[in-house]
Coordinates of C-alpha atoms in Angstrom, one line a residue:
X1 CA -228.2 30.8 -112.8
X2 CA -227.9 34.0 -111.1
X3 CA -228.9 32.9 -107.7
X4 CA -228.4 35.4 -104.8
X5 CA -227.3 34.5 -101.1
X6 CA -223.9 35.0 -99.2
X7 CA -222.6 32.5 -97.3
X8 CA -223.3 29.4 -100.0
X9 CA -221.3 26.2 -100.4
X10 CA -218.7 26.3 -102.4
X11 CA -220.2 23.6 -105.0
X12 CA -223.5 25.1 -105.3
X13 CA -221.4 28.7 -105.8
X14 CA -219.2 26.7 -108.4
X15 CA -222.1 25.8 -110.4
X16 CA -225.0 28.8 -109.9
X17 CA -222.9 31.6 -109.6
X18 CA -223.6 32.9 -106.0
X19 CA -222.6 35.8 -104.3
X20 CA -219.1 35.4 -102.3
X21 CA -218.2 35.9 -98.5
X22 CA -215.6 36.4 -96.6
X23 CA -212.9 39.1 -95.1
X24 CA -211.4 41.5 -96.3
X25 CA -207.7 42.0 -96.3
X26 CA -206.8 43.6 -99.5
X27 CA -204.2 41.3 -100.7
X28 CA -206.5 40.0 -104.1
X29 CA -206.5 36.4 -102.7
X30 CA -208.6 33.9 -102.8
X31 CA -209.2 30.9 -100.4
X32 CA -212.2 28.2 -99.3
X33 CA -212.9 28.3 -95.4
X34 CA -213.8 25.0 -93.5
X35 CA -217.8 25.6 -94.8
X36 CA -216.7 25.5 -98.5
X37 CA -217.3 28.6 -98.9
X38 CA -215.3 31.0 -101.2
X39 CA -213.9 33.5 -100.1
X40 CA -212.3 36.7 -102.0
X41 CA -209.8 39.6 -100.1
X42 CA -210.8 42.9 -101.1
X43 CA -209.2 46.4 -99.2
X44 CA -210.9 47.6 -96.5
X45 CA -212.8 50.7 -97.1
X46 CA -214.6 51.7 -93.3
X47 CA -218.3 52.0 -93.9
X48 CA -220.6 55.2 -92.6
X49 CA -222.1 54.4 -89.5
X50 CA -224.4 57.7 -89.4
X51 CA -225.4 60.5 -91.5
X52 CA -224.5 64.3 -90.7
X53 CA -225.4 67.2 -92.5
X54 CA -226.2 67.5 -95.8
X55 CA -223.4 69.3 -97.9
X56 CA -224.2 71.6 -100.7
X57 CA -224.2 69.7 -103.5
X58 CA -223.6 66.0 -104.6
X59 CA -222.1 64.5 -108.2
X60 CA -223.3 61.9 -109.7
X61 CA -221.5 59.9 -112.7
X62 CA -224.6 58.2 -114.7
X63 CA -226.0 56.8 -117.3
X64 CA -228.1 58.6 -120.0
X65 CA -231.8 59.0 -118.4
X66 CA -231.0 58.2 -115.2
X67 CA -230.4 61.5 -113.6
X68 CA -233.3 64.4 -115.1
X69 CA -234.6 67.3 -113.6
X70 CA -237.6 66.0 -113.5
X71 CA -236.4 64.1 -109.9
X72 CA -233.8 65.6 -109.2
X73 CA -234.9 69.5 -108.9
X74 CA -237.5 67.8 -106.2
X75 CA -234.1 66.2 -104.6
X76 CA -232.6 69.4 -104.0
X77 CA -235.5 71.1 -103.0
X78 CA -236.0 68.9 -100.4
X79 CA -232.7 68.5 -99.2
X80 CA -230.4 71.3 -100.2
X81 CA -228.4 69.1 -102.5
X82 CA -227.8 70.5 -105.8
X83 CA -226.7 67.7 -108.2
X84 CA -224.5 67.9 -110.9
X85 CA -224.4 65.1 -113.5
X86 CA -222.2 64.0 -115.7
X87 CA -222.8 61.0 -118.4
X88 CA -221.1 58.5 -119.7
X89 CA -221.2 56.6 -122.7
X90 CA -219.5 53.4 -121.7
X91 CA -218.9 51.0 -118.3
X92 CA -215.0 51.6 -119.0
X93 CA -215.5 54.8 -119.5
X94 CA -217.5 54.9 -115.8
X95 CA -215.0 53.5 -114.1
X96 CA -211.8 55.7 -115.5
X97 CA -213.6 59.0 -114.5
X98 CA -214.6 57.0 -110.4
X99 CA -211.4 56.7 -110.3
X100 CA -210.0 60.3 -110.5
X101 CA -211.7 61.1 -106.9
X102 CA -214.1 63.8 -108.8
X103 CA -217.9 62.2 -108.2
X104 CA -219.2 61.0 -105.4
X105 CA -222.1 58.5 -106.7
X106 CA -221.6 56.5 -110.6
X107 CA -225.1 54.1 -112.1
X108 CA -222.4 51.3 -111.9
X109 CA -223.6 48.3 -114.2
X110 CA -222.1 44.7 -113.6
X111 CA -219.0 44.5 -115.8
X112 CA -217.8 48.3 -113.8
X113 CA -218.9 47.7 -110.3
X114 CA -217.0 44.3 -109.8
X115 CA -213.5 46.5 -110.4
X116 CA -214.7 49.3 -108.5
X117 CA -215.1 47.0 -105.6
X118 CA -211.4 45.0 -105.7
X119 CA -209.9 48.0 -106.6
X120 CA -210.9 50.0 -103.7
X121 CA -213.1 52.8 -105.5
X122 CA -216.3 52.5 -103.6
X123 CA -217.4 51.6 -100.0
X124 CA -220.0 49.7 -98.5
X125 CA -222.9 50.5 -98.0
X126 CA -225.0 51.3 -94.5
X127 CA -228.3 50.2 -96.0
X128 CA -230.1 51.0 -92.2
X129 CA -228.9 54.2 -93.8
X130 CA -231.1 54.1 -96.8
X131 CA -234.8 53.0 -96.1
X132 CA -236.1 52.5 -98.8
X133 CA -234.1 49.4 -99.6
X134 CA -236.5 47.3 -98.0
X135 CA -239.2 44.8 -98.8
X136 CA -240.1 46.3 -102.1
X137 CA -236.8 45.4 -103.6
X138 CA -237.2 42.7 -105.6
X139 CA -235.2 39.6 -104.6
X140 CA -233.5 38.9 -107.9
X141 CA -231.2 42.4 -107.2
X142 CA -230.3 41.7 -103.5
X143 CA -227.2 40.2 -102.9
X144 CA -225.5 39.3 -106.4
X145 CA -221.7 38.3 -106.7
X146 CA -220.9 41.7 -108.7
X147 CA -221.9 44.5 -106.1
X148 CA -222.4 41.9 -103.0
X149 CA -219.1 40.8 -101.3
X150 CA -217.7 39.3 -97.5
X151 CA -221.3 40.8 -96.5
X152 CA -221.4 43.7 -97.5
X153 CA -223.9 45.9 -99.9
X154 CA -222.2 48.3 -102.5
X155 CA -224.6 48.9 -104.4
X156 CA -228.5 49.9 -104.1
X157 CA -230.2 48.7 -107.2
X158 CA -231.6 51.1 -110.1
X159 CA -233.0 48.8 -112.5
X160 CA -231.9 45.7 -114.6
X161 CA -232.9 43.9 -118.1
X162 CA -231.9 41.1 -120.4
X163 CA -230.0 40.9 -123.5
X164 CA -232.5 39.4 -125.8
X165 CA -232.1 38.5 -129.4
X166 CA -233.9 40.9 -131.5
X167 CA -235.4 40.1 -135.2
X168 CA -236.9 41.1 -137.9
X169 CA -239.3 38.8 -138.1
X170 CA -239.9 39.9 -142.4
X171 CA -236.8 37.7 -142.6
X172 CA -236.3 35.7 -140.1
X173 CA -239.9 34.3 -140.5
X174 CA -239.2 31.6 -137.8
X175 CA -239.0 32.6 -134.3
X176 CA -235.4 31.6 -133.2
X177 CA -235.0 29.8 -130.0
X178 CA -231.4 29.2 -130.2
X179 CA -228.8 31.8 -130.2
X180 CA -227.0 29.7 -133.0
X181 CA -228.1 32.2 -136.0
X182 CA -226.0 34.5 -134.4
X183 CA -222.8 32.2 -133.9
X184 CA -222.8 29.5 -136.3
X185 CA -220.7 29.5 -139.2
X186 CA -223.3 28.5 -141.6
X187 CA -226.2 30.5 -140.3
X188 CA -228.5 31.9 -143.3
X189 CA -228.3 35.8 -141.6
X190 CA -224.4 36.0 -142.1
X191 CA -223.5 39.7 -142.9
X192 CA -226.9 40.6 -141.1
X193 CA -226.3 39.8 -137.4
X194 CA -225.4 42.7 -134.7
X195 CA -223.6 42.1 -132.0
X196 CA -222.9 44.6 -128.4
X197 CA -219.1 46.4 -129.1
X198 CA -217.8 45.4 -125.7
X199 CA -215.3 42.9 -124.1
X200 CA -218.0 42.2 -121.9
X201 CA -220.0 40.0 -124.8
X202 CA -216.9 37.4 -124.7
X203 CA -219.6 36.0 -122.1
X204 CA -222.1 35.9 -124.6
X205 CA -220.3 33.4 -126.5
X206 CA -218.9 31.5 -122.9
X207 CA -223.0 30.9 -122.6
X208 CA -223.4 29.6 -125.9
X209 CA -220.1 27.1 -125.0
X210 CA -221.5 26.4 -121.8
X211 CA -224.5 24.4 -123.7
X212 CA -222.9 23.3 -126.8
X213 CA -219.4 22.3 -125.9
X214 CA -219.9 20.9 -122.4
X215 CA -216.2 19.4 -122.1
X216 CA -214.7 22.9 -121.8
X217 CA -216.2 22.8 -118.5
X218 CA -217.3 26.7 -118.4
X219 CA -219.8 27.1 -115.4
X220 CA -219.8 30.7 -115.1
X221 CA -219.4 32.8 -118.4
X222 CA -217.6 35.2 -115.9
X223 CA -214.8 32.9 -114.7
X224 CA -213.0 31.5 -117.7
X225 CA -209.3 30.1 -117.6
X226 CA -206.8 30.8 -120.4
X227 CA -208.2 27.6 -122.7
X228 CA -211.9 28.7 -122.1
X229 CA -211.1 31.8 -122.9
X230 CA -209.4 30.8 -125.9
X231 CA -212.3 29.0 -127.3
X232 CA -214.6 31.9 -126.7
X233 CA -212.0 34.1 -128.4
X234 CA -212.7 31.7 -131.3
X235 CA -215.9 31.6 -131.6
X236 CA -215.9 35.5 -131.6
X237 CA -214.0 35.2 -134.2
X238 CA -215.8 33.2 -136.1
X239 CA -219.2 35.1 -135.6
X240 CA -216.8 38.4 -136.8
X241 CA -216.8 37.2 -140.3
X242 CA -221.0 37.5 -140.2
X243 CA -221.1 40.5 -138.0
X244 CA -222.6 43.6 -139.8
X245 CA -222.2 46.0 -137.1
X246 CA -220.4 46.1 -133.7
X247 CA -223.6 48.6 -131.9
X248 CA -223.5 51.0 -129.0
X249 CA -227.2 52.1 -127.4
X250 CA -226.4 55.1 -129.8
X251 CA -226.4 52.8 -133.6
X252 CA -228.3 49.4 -132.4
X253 CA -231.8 51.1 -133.3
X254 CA -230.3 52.3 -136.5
X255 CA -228.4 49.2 -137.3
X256 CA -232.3 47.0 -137.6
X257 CA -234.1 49.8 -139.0
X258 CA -231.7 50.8 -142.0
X259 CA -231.7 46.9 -142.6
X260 CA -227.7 46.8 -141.8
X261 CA -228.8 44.0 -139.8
X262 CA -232.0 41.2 -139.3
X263 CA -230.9 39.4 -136.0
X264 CA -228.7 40.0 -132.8
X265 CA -228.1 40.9 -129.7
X266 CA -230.4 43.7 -128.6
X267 CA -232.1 45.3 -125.3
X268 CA -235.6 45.5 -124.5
X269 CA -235.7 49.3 -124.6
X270 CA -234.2 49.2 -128.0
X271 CA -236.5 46.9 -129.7
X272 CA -238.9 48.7 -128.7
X273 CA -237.4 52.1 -130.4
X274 CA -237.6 50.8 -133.4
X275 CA -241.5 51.2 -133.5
X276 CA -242.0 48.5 -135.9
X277 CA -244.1 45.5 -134.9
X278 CA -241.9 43.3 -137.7
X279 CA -238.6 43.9 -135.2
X280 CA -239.6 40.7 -132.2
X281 CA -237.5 39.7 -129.5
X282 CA -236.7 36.7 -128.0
X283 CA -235.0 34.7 -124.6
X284 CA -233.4 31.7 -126.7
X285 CA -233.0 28.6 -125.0
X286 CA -229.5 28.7 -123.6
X287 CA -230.3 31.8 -121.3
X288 CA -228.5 35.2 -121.9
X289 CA -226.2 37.8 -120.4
X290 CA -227.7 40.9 -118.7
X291 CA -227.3 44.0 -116.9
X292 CA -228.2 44.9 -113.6
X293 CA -227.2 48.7 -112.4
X294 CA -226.9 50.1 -108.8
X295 CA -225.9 53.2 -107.2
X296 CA -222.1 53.1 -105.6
X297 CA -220.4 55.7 -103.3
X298 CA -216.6 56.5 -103.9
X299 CA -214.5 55.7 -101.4
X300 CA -213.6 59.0 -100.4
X301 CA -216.6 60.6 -101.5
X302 CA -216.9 64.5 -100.3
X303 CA -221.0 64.3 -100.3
X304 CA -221.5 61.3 -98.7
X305 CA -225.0 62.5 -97.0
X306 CA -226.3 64.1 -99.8
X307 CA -225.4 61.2 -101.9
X308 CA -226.9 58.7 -99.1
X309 CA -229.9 60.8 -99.4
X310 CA -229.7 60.3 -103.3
X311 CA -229.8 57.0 -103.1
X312 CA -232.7 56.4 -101.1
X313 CA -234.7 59.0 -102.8
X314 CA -234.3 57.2 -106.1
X315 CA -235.1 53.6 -104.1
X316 CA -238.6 55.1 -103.4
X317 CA -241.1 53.5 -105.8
X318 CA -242.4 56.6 -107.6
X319 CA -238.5 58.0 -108.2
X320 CA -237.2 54.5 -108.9
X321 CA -239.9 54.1 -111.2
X322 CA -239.5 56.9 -113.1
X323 CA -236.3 56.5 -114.0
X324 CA -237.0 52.9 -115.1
X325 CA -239.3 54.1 -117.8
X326 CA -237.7 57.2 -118.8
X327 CA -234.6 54.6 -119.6
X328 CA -236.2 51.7 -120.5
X329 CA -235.8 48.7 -117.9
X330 CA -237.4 47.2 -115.3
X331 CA -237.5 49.0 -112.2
X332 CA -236.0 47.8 -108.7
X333 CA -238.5 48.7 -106.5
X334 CA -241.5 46.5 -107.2
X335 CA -244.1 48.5 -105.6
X336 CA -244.0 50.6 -108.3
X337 CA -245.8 48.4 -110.4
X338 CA -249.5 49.0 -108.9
X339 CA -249.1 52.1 -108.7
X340 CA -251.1 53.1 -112.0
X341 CA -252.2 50.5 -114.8
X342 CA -249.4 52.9 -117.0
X343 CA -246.7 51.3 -114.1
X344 CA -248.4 48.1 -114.1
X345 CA -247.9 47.9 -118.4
X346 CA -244.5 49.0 -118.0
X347 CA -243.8 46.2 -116.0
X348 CA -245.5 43.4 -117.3
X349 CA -242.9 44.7 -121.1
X350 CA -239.7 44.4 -119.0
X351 CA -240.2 41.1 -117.0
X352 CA -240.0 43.6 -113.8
X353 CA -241.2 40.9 -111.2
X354 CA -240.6 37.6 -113.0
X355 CA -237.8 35.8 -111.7
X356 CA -238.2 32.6 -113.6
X357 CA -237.6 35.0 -116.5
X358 CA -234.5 36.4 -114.8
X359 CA -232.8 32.8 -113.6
X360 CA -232.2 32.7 -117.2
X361 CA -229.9 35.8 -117.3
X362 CA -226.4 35.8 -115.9
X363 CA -226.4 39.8 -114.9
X364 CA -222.8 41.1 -116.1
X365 CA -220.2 40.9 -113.4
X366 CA -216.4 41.9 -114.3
X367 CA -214.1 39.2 -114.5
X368 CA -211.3 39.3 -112.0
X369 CA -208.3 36.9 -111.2
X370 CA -210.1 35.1 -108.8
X371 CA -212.4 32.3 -110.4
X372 CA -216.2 33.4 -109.6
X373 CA -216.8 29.6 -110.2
X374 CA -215.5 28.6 -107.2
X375 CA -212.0 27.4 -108.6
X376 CA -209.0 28.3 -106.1
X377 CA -206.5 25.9 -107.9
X378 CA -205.9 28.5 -110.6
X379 CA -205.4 31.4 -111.9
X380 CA -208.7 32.9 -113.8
X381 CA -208.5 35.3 -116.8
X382 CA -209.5 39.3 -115.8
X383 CA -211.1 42.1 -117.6
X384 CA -207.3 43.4 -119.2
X385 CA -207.1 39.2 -120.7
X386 CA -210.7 39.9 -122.2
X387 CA -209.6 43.7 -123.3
X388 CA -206.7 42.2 -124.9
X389 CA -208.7 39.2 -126.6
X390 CA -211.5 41.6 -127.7
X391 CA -209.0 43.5 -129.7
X392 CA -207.9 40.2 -131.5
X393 CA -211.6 40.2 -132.4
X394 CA -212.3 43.2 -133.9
X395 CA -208.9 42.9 -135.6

């Protein structure tokens, strides 16, 4: 599903989900060139075609566990670089603070790196610049439609992991392998089911159409029009009446072990907080969404050489790896995985090099105006239409 090449035909985009290609010219249009492939304008942002000296310090915008001292004093030791962090809690919340100019790197997931791109907050990326994006990167984060566009690399990948269905398996005694205990009206777990507080999970239910109500025609849950939209929005709503908590990282872990809920959406890393062996996890049938997160440099970043430094630092298989299991994902770089039988376990838990496992997941990606499908006839529904149908949701 979420194949990963540039330069695809347009039907075989239309229907997996590829990366796009193409110029850019700023103007947000879209257009299909003689190959069939799509094409999508995004401004111009010039790229760094060499590295000077470092500067004194670089700041980084990331997620909880992904910057620690535990690299990062070795960072600035070796290069000068002091690093100053700041966290955020939420992809919106990411994307806000990019955009006032103060941080030169952000741990950009796929529903924030998609805007930062169109909108012009982040540049490519020189990846002769950064070594250790090489071989040991495993294909499956290479090239993907939501940090991958006209050619050009803007992001270098942290780590990435599915959005599974957890249980508690003391009451739901058969293993699901539908997600339709979570969405159906009469599912015997009503009141019990958690669900991810985000307008980002409207594709969550756009997968669930995609195999149960074929005629609405959804072929990326990314790139919805107004009536698939619609329907999504109505199945949300539907699943709201059952929902016993809308969860954040900081209250899914709580959510199964108080007993507030028996079934849901869930990550890997936090099914595996509950240290409980009755709380299982699943892949259902009709694939799931994902996350995928890579390092991005702001347009008009003040660090860039410390923060090009950053980023291949963290790329090499002992840093990368680190971070992986300090957060709780599988890791980018897959050499990381022999290094120790400790790496090796790690791995194996988080589907690190299985990419049969990972065709099944379509890796957030923001939705914009343009159709990600492949559809240039219309008009496609953006992140504000899902921000404004996610409030109808939650009422």
């Amino acid at each position: 599903m979420n194949k990963k090449m540039l330069a695809v035909p347009l039907a075989m985009a239309a229907a997996l989900g590829l990366a796009l290609t193409g110029c850019a010219s700023g103007d947000g249009g879209a257009s299909v060139s003689d190959d069939g492939t799509l094409k999508i304008d995004v401004p111009e942002v010039p790229m760094i075609e060499e590295l000077g000296d470092f500067e004194n310090e670089v700041n980084i915008l990331a997620w909880s566990g992904f910057v620690e001292p535990a690299w990062a004093d070795q960072f600035t030791a070796d290069t000068g670089c002091t690093v100053n962090r700041k966290i955020f809690a939420t992809s919106d919340e990411a994307v806000q603070l990019m955009r006032t100019g103060e941080y030169d790197l952000v741990s950009a997931s796929g529903d924030a790196s998609l805007r930062l791109i169109v909108d012009g907050n982040v540049q490519p990326l020189n990846t002769e610049l950064i070594p250790n994006f090489g071989d040991d990167i495993v294909s499956g984060m290479k090239g993907q439609l939501y940090d991958t566009l006209n050619g050009n690399v803007y992001g270098i990948p942290i780590g990435r992991g599915a959005n599974i269905l957890e249980y508690n398996s003391e009451v739901v005694t058969d293993e699901p392998t539908s997600w339709d205990v979570v969405w159906e009206a009469d599912s015997p777990y009503a009141g019990k089911i958690a669900a991810y507080d985000s307008p980002i999970y409207i594709a969550d239910a756009a997968i669930y159409l995609m195999h149960h109500e074929p005629d609405l025609g959804i072929e990326n849950p990314y790139a919805l029009d107004q009536e698939q939209l619609a329907a999504a929005t109505d199945l949300l709503k539907q699943q709201n009446e059952m929902v016993s908590e809308y969860w954040s990282p900081a209250t899914n872990v709580t959510s199964f072990t108080g007993g507030n809920s028996v079934v849901g959406t869930s990550w890997e890393v936090l099914r595996k907080a509950t240290q409980d062996e009755k709380f299982k996890s699943v892949l259902p049938q009709e694939g799931s969404t994902g996350w995928s997160d890579a390092w991005m440099l702001a347009a008009e970043s003040e660090s860039p050489n410390c923060a090009y430094a950053w980023m291949d630092y963290t790329s090499q298989p002992d840093v990368n790896g680190a971070i992986a299991m300090n957060f709780g994902m599988a890791p980018a770089n897959a050499a990381f995985c022999e290094m120790s039988d400790e790496a090796k376990e790690h791995c194996d838990y988080y589907n690190a090099t299985d990419e049969e496992y990972f065709e099944q997941v379509w890796f957030w990606t923001t939705p914009i105006d343009q159709c990600l499908d492949g559809r240039t006839d219309i008009q496609c529904t953006n992140y504000q239409d899902w921000t404004n149908a996610w409030a109808t949701v939650k009422g």
